[in-house]
Amino acid sequence: MKLFKHRSKNRHLSLLVLSSALLLTATPVQAADVVQPLQTYTYDLLQRDIERLAAAYPGLITYKSIGKTPFGREIYAVKLGKGEPSITINGSHHAREWLSTNLNMYMLDRYAEAYSRGGGMDGYNVRELLDKTSIWFVPMVNPDGVTLVQYGSDAFPDWYRGELVRMNEGSSNFKRWKANAQGIDLNRQYNADWANIQYNIPWRNWYNHKGDAPEQAPETKAMVAFTNEINPMASLAYHSSGQILYWHFHNRAEHLARDTRIAGQVSAYTGYFLVRPTASPSGGGYTDWFIQQFGRPALTPELGKFVGDAELPLSVFPDEWNRNRPVGLYMVQEGFKVWWNSTPTEPFNQRIYVGVDVGMFTDPTWDHNADYRITPQNVNAFEKKGNWYNIRTWVGDQWVHVPNAYPAITPTPVQKRVALTATASLYSAPFEPFKSGAAISPQTVTVFEEWNGWYHIRTWAGDRWIIAQAGGTETPVPPPPPATTEKKIALTQVTPLYERPSPDALTKNAVTPQTVTAYEVRDGWARIKTWLGDRWIQL
């Protein structure tokens, strides 16, 4: 049997009236425009917006502190996405370059919004991409330094203000400040040819003091520990200014073609000048260390036209955002390729249960929009790579991303009605991680399968599982009227497939014009066999 790639992937039925027999409840998400980037973006705004984003996008955005500054400010890392391979993006290593925090946070906000509406951005399917990958943002590596630039020495204890002025060469205007509040330049602190850093100032100063040893500053220690912990596949470290792009630090010969290609594409997106490699680059930077430590692509884009020892004006942000809008998506796509090509494929040969609707890919490193999808079902997997599984299908071997794979289930078909005595949460699969966030109130429901203490029921939103409740009364469902069997039906047009004989059970697949065998015909519907299992067509 041939299946047609149903192109209307977002086709759904709008139900204006819900059945009074089945009530669904869910918490609405308020998610639009959390981050307002056209303002001086402070540490307090950062904290507030991170909390709001995590509340607006539960399950998609999480955050944690990866360390504290010398003056007790938290260094936050924010995770966007659901996949195993990740990249990291950071900003504000240098205090006066705080506009890079605006960019980090707005990128986080816009990507999350695109994911939630299921839409694309600059040719990337954001949901498909962030279901299989994650981006870790550290939007403000240097909160003490940023606070000093934005508020001056009044934001610090009385006893320390004189020391800040001394490190600023007698000036109480801190707008040019690059270092952390201890006078250590954080982007000269990483252990990448640290001993040979050029133009070092040997005492604590507002700029260019590399410290007494690599990874001396708490902020640098936190970044090193965090990066080793998450093991990212690529990195972006945003700075300012100059509209230039650093990408090379003694890159390994076997990675040079890959890294040159990636840097060239980011340069094409942003219009930034690609800095040519030199024989003796000055090291100590985060991306210098990342390239040396992991052998993976890392870039340092410098936002805005060169302004010297000063902050970038907020007026440049719209243009810089437009230049960099697709860059995070491109880099996480490339990071996934790095992960895929470096992760061994293991023999598997097991039957597993896929608990959610997932896309299928011939080659996940290139197919960024799934042409075919499968609904929750048992599948035969013969290879695995991380939490990806290679399965046999009628269109050939296909890879599916299954973060929570369980052994195949064997539900028992039943026909009964059960009176629920309490509100029941709905699940897309009969396992705890597949809780949907919706629920039904106490009522009588029709059960068509049961397995291991779970009931499979029909709802207006599709088939869902609930946990069987103690004390509920059960009554049998009368059998359906006799069905016509073994009937040949000639289809003259592309015909959508349904999970059950109901207009609200439309799937994302269809069959091309052909003759099919119907094993059950009733009320204008016919049940046919497909590689997805039994499906219904409307006559």
Coordinates of C-alpha atoms in Angstrom, one line a residue, residues 13-14 16 42 66 68 81 96 119 181 224 249 272 314 371 411 425 432 464 472 501 527:
L13 CA -10.3 20.7 13.1
S14 CA -11.6 23.7 15.1
L16 CA -16.5 25.3 18.6
T42 CA 20.3 45.3 33.8
I66 CA 26.2 28.1 37.6
K68 CA 28.3 33.5 41.9
G81 CA 15.0 22.9 23.9
R96 CA 30.6 47.5 28.7
G119 CA 6.3 28.2 13.1
A181 CA 34.7 44.1 39.5
V224 CA 34.7 26.3 32.6
F249 CA 42.5 29.4 17.3
Y272 CA 30.6 40.6 9.6
L314 CA 20.7 51.0 21.9
D371 CA 8.0 14.5 5.6
P411 CA -2.9 -3.4 25.5
S425 CA -5.0 13.6 34.1
E432 CA 4.2 9.0 33.7
R464 CA -5.6 9.6 25.5
G472 CA -15.3 3.4 39.5
P501 CA -14.2 6.8 12.3
R527 CA -11.3 0.5 8.0

